[in-house]
Coordinates of C-alpha atoms and ligand atoms in Angstrom, one line a residue:
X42 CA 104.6 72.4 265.1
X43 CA 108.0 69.8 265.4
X44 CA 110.9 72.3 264.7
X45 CA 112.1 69.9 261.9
X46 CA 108.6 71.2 259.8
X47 CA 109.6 74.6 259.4
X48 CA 111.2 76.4 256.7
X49 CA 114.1 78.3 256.7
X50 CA 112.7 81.8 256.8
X51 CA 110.4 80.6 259.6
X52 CA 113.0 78.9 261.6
X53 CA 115.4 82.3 261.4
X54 CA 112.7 84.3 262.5
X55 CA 112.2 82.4 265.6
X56 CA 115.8 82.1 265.9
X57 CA 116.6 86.1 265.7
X58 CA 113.7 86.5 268.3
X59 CA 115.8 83.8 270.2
X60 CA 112.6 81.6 270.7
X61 CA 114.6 78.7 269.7
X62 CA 118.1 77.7 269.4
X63 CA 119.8 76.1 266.6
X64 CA 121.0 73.2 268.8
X65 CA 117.2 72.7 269.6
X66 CA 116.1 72.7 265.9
X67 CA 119.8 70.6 264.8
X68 CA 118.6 68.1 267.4
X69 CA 114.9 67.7 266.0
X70 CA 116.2 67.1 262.3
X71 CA 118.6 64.9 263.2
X72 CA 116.0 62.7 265.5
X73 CA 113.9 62.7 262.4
X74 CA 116.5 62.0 259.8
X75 CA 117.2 58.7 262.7
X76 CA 113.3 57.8 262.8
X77 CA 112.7 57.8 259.1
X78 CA 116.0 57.5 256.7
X79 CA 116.2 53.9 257.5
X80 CA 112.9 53.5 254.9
X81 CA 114.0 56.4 253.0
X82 CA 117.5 56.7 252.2
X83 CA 118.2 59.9 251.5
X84 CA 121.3 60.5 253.1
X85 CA 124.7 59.0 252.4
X86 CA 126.5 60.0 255.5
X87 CA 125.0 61.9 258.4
X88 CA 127.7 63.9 260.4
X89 CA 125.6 64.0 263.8
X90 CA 128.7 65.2 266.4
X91 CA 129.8 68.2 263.7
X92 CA 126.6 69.1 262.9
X93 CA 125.5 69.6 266.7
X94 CA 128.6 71.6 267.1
X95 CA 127.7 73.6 264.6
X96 CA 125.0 74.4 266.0
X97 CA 126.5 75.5 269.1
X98 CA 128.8 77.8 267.4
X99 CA 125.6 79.4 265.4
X100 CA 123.8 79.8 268.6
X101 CA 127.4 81.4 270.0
X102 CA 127.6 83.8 266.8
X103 CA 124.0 84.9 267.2
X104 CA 124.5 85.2 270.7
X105 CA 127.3 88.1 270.0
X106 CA 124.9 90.0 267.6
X107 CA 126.9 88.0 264.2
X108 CA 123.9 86.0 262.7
X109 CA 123.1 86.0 258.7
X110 CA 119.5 84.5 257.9
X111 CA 121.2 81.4 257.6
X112 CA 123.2 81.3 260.7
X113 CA 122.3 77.9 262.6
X114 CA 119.8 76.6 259.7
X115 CA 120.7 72.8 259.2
X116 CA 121.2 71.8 256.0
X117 CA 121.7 68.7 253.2
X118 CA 124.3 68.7 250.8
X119 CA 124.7 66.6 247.6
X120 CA 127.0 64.1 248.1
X121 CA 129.0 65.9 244.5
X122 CA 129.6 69.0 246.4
X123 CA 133.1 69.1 248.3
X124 CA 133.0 69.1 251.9
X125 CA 136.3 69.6 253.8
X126 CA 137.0 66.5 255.9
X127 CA 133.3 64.9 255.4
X128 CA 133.3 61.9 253.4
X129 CA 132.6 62.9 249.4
X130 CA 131.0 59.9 247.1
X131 CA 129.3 60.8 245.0
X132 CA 127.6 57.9 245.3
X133 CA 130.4 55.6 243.7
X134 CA 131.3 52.6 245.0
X135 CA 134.8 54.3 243.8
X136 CA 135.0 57.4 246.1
X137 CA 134.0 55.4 248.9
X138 CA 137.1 56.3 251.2
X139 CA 137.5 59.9 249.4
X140 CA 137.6 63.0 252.2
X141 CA 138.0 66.3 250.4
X142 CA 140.9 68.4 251.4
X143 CA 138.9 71.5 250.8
X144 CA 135.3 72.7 250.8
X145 CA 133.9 74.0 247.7
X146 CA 133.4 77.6 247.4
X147 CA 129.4 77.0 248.0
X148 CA 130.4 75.4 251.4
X149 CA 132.8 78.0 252.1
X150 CA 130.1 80.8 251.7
X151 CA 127.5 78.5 253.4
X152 CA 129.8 78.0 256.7
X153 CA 130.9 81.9 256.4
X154 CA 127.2 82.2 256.8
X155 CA 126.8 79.9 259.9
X156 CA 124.9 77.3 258.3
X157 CA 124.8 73.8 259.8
X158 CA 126.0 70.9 257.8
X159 CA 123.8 68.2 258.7
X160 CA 125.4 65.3 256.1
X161 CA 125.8 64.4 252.3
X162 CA 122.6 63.4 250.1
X163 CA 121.9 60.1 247.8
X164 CA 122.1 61.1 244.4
X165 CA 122.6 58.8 240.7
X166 CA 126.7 58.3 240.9
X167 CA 128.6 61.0 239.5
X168 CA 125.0 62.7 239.4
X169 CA 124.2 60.5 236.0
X170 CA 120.6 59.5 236.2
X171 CA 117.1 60.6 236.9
X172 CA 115.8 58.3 239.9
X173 CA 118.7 58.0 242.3
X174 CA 118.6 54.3 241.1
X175 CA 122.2 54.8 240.3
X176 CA 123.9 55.2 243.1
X177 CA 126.5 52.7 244.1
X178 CA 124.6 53.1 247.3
X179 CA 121.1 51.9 247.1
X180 CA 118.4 53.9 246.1
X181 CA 116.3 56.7 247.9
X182 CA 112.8 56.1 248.2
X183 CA 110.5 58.9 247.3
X184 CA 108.5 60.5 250.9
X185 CA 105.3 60.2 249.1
X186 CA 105.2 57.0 248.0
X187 CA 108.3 54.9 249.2
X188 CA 107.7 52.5 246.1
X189 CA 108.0 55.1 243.6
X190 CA 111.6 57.1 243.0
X191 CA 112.2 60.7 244.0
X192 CA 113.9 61.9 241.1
X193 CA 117.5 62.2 240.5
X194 CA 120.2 63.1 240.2
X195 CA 119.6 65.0 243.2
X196 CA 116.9 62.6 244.3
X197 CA 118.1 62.5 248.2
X198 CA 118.5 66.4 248.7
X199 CA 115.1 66.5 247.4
X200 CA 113.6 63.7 249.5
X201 CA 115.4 65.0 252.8
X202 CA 113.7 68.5 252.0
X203 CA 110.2 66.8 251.3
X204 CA 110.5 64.4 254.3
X205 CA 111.8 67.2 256.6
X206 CA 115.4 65.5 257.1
X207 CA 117.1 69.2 256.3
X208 CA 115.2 72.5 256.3
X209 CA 116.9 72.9 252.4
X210 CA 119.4 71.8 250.8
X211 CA 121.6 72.2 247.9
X212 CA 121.8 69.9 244.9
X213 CA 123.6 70.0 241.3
X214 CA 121.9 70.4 237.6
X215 CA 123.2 69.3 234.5
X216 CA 120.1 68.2 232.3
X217 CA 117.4 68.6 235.1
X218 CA 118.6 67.1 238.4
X219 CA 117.4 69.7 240.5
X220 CA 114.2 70.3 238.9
X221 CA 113.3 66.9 238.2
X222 CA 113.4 65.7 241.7
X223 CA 112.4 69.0 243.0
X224 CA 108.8 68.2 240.6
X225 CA 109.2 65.0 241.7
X226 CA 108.6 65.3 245.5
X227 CA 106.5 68.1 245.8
X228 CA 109.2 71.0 247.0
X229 CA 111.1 74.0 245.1
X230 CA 114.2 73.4 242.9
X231 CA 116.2 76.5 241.4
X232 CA 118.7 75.8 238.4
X233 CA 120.7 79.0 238.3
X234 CA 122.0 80.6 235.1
X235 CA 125.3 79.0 234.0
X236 CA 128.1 80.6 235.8
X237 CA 125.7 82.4 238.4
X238 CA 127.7 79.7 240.9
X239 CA 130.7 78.5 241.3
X240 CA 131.6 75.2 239.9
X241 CA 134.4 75.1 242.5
X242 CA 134.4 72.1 244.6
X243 CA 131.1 70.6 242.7
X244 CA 132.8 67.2 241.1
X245 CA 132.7 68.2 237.5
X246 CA 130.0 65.6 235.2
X247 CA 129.3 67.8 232.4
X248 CA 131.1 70.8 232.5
X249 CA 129.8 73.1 230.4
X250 CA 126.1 71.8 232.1
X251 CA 126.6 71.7 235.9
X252 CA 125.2 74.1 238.2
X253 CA 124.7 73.9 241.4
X254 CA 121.5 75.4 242.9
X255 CA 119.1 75.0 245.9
X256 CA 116.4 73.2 246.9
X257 CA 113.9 73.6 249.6
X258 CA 110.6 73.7 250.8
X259 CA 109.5 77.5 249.5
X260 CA 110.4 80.1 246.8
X261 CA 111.6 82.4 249.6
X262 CA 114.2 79.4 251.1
X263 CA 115.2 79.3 247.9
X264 CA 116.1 82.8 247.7
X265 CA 117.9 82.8 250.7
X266 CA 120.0 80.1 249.7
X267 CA 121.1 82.3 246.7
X268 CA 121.1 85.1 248.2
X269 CA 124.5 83.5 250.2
X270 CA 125.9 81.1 247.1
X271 CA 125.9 83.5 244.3
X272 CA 128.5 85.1 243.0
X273 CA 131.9 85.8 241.0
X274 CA 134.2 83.2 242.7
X275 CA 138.3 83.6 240.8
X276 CA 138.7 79.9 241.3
X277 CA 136.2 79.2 238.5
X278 CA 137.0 80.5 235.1
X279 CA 133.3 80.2 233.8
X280 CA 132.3 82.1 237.1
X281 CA 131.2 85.6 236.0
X282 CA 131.0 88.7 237.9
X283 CA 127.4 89.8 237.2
X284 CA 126.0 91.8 239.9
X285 CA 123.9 89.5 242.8
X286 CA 121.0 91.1 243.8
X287 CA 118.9 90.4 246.7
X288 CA 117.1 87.5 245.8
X289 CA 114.7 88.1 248.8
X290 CA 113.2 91.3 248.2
X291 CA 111.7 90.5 245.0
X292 CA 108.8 89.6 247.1
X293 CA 105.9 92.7 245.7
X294 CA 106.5 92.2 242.1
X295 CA 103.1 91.2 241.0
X296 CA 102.3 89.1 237.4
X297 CA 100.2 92.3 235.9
X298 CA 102.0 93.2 232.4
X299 CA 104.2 89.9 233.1
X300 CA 104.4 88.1 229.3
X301 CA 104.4 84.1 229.7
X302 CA 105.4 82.1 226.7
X303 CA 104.1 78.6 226.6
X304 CA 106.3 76.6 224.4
X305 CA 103.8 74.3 222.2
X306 CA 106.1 71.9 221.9
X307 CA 106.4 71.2 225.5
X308 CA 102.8 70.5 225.6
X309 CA 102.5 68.7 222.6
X310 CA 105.1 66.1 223.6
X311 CA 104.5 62.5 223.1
X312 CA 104.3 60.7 226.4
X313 CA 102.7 64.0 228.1
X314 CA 100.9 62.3 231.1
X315 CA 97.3 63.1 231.3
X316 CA 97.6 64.6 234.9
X317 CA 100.9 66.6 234.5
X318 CA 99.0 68.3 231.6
X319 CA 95.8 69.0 233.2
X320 CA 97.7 70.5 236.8
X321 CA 100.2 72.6 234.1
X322 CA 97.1 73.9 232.1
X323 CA 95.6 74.9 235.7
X324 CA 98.1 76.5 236.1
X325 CA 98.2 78.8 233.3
X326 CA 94.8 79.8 234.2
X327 CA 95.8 80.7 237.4
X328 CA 99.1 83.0 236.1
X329 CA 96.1 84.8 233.8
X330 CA 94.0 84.9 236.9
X331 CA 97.0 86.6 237.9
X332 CA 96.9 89.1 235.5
X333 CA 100.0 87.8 233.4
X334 CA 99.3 87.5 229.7
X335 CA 100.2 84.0 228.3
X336 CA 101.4 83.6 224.0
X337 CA 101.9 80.7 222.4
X338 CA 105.4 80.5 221.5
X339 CA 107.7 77.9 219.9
X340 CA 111.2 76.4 220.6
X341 CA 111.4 74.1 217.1
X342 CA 114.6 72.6 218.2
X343 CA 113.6 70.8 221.1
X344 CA 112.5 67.8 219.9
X345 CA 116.6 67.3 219.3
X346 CA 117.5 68.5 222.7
X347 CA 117.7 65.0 224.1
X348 CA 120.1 63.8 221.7
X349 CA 122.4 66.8 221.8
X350 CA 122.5 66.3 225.8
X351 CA 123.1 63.0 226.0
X352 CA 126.0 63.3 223.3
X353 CA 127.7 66.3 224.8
X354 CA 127.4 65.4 228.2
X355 CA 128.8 61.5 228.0
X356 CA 131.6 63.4 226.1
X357 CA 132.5 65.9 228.8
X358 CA 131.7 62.9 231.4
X359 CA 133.9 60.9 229.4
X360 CA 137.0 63.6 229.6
X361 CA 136.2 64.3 233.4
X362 CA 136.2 60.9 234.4
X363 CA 139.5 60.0 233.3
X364 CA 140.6 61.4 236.5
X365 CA 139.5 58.1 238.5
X366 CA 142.0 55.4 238.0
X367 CA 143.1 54.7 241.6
X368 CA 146.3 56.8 241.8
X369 CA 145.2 60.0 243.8
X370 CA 141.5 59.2 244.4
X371 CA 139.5 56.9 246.4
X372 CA 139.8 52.9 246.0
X373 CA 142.7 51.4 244.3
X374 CA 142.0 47.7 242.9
X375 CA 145.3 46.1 242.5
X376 CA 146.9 42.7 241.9
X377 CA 150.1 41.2 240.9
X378 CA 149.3 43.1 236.9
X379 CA 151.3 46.3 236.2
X380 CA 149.9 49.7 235.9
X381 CA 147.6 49.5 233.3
X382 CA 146.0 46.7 234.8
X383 CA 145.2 48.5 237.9
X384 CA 143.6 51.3 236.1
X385 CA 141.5 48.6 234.3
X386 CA 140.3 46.9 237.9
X387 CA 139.9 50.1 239.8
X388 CA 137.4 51.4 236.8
X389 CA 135.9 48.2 236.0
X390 CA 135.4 47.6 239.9
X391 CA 134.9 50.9 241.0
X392 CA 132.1 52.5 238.4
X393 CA 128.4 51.3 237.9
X394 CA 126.8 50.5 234.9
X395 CA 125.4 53.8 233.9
X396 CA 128.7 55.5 234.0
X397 CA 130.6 53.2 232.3
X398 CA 128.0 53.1 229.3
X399 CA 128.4 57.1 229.6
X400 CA 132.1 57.0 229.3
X401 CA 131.9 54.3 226.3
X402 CA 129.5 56.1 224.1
X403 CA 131.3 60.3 225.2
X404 CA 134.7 58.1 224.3
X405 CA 133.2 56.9 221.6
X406 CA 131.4 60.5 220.6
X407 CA 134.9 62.3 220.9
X408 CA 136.9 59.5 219.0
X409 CA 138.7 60.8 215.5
X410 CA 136.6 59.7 212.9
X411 CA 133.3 60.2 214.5
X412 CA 133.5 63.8 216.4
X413 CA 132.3 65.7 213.8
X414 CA 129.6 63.9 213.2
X415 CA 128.6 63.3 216.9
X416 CA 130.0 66.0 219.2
X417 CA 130.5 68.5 216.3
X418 CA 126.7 67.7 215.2
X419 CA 125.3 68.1 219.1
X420 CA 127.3 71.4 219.6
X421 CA 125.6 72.8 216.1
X422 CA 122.0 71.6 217.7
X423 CA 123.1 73.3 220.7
X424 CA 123.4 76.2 219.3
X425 CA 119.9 76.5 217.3
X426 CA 118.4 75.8 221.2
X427 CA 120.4 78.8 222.4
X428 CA 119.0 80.7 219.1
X429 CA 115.5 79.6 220.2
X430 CA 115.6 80.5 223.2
X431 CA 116.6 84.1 222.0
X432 CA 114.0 84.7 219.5
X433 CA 111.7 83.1 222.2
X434 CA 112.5 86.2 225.1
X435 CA 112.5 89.0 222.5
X436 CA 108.5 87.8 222.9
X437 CA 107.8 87.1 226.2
X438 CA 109.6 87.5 229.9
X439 CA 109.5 83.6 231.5
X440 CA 108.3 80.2 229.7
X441 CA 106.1 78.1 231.6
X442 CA 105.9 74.1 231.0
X443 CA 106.0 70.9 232.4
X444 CA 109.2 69.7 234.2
X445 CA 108.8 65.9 233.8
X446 CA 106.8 64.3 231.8
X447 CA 104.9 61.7 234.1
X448 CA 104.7 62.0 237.9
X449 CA 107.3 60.0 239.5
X450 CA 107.5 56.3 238.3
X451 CA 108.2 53.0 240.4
X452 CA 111.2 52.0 241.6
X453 CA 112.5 49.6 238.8
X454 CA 110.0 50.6 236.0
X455 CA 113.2 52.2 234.1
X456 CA 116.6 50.8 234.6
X457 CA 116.3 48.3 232.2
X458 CA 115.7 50.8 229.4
X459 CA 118.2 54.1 229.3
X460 CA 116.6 55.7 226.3
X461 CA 113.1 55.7 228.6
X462 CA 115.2 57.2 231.4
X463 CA 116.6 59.6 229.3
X464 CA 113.7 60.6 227.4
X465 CA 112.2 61.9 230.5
X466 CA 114.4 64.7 230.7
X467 CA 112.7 66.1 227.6
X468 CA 111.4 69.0 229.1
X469 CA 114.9 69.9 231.5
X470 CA 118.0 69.5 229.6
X471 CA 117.4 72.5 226.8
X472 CA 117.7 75.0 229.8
X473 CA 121.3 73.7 230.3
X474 CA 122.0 73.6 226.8
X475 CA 121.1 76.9 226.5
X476 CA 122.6 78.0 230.2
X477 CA 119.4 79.8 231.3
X478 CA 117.8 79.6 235.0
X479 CA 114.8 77.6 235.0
X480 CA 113.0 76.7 239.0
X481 CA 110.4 73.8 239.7
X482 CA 107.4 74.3 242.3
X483 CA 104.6 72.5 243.2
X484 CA 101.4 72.9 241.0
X485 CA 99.0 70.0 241.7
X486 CA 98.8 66.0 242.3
X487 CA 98.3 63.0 239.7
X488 CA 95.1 61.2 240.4
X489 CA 97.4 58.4 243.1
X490 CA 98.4 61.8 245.3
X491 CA 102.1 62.1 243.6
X492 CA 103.1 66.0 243.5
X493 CA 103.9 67.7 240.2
X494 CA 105.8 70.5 239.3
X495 CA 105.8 74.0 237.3
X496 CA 109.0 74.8 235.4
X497 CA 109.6 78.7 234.9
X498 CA 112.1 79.2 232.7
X499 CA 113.8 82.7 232.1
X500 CA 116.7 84.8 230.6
X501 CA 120.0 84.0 231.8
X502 CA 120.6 85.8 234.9
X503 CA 117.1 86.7 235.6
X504 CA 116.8 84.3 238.4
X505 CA 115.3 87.2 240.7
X506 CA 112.1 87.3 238.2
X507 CA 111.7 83.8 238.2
X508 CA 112.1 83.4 242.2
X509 CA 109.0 86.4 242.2
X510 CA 107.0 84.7 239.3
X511 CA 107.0 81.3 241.5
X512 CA 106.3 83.8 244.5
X513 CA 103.4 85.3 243.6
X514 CA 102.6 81.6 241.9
X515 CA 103.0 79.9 245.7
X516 CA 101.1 82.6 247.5
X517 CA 97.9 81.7 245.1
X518 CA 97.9 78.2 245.4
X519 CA 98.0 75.6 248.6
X520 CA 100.1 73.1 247.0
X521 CA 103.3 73.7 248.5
X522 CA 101.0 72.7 251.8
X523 CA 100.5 69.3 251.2
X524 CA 103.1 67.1 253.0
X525 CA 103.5 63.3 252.6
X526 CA 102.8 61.1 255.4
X527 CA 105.3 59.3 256.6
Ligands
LIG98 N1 119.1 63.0 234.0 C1 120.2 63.7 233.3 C2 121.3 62.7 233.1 O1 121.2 61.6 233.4 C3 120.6 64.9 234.0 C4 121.4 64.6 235.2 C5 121.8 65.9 235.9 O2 121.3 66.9 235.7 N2 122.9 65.7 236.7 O3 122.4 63.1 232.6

């Protein structure tokens, strides 16, 4: 097997026995990221000299008996996340030049681990999308089927992961856009509860929404990837000090006595795809197979989930954004105007369309005269999700569902219509309303061979149940096997 094809628990093991080194398996990635990203385009920058010294210094820590399961396991960051002196984008045309002074605290833990830093992922600019269509950079092409989108906002992490450019990978969520893309190209995709991660470093869209969270190719990658970014971090106020356990040895919890909710009006949405329903139904059978019991259970507010969302978050994207007018950060547009005319060339210059309709309608949202009935309204709506959500786990342990309504779509097919694009994070967006952990993972294939995905939704903090749900749900199913052909 190419070293680039395993996964991360696989790739440790063979490091710790010292059957490989992690210049070795560094070198194979980035040979493959060089063969294929060129059609892809999953990456943004690709830091090939720091990456292989990395590498060597993981193979020089293991070497002296200091090696953590991720020590010398190369990885893909979203381009959102800060990365002390590698180039930071977030895909806009307006951080082009931008090099973080700092690392976030995810990358701080990561390198404290040993993990190699291979390079930054595409993703929608200022992670605002659900295609990676939005990037001021070009789009990324989804591995199994190169016409089709992989998802977004962290559509690149997820494609490098699928296409075996990074062994995992880390990605952001604020309405979906690590499960989405996760569904989307066939691998896992964990949103943590809301404040399970530091926000440190992660470029803030929606603030009360973001999370960062992994991505990778099984439940147990996932886990390790927690395992090491978890936890109370000072530097973020919203950063709480619940106890991290072990997300790895969650691995014998079985599904007997496990309550499922299925939340009817997931599966009664309009626009359901035929396929994604069939492959979700399958897979309730197979969690009662299992031995789990599955109740109908309903979340009556979600039909207004997508509204709420998409008025809260352009607000907080609206206040966040302000930051970007070509004093301290990245390109300046100027001319013989004064001040105020630089701001208004830097932004008009410097954002793409998305983000400016974003910031016009959260501006808009927040204005006086209108933010009670628009951001006061959402924030009401909000809290009847969070209330649903409650009275649904006093009745069952996880909710299952869909995690995108159709399979991934064609490059194209959406960008001239936002409301279509934003309608397909239907089934997403109330778990970050809400702030509870929800994970994606493979559960069958639409009739043209595109993967779908299984959403597992939980209570907040109880990522370790969901990691052992989707365990037990991996080990009883081949679809995580599949690769696409490239
Ligand atoms: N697709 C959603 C949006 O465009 C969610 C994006 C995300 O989670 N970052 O806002």
């Amino acid at each position: 097997m190419p070293l680039y094809e395993l996964t991360i628990e696989a790739a440790a093991d063979l490091l710790q026995r010292g059957e490989i080194s992690s210049e070795d398996l560094t070198r194979a990635v980035l040979a493959r990221i060089a063969a294929l990203d060129d059609r892809v385009g999953a990456y943004l920058t690709v830091d090939r000299e720091g990456a292989l010294e990395q590498a060597r210094r993981a193979d020089e820590l293991r070497a002296a008996g200091q090696a953590t399961a991720l020590t010398g396991i190369p990885l893909g960051i979203k381009d959102v996340i800060c990365t002390r002196g590698l180039r930071t984008t977030c895909a806009s045309r307006l951080l082009d030049n931008f090099i973080p002074p700092y690392d976030a605290t995810v990358m701080q833990r990561l390198r404290q681990a040993g993990a190699v830093v291979l390079g930054k992922t595409n993703m929608d600019e200022f992670a605002m999308g659900s295609s990676t269509e939005n990037s001021g950079f070009g789009p990324t092409a989804n591995p199994w089927d190169l016409s089709r989108i992989p998802g977004g906002s962290s559509g690149g992490s997820a494609a490098a992961v699928a296409a075996n450019m990074c062994l995992g990978s880390l990605g952001s969520d604020t309405g979906g856009s690590i499960r989405q893309p996760a569904s989307h190209c066939g691998i896992v995709g964990l949103k943590p509860t809301y404040g399970r991660v530091s926000r440190y470093g992660l470029v803030a869209f929606a603030s009360s929404l973001d999370q960062i969270g992994p991505l990778g190719k099984s439940v147990m990658d996932c886990a390790l990837l927690m395992n090491v970014i978890c936890g109370h971090d000072p530097r973020d106020s919203t950063s709480v000090s619940e106890p991290v356990p072990d997300f790895t040895r969650l691995r014998a919890d079985g599904l007997q006595g496990l309550k499922i909710g299925l939340p009817v009006e997931y599966f009664e949405a309009q626009g359901l795809d035929a396929d994604v329903r069939q492959a979700v139904a399958g897979a309730v059978a197979t969690v009662e197979a299992l031995g789990a019991e599955t109740v109908e259970i309903s979340l009556p507010h979600t039909q207004y989930g997508v509204a709420a969302y998409y008025i809260i978050a352009p607000s907080e994207a609206s206040s966040n954004l302000a930051r970007y007018d070509g004093v301290r950060f990245g390109v300046r547009r100027e001319d013989d105007g004064d001040l105020l005319d630089m701001f208004r060339r830097t932004r008009s210059a410097g954002f793409g369309a998305e983000v400016k309709r974003r910031i016009i309608l959260g501006t808009y949202a927040l204005s006086a005269g209108y933010y009670d009935a628009y951001y006061g309204k959402a924030s009401q709506v909000r809290t009847l999700i969070i209330e649903d959500f409650r009275k649904a786990f006093a009745q069952c342990d996880v909710l299952l569902s869909p995690v995108a309504p159709t399979p991934a779509f064609a490059i194209g097919e959406k960008t001239a219509d936002p409301l279509t694009m934003y309608l397909s994070d239907v089934f997403t967006l109330c778990a970050n309303l809400a702030g509870i952990p929800g994970i994606s993972i493979p559960c069958g294939f639409s009739s043209a061979g595109l993967p779908i995905g299984l959403q597992i939704m939980g209570r907040h903090f109880d990522e370790a149940r969901l990691l052992a749900v989707a365990h037990h749900f991996e080990q009883a199913t081949d679809f995580h096997k599949r690769k696409p052909e490239l």
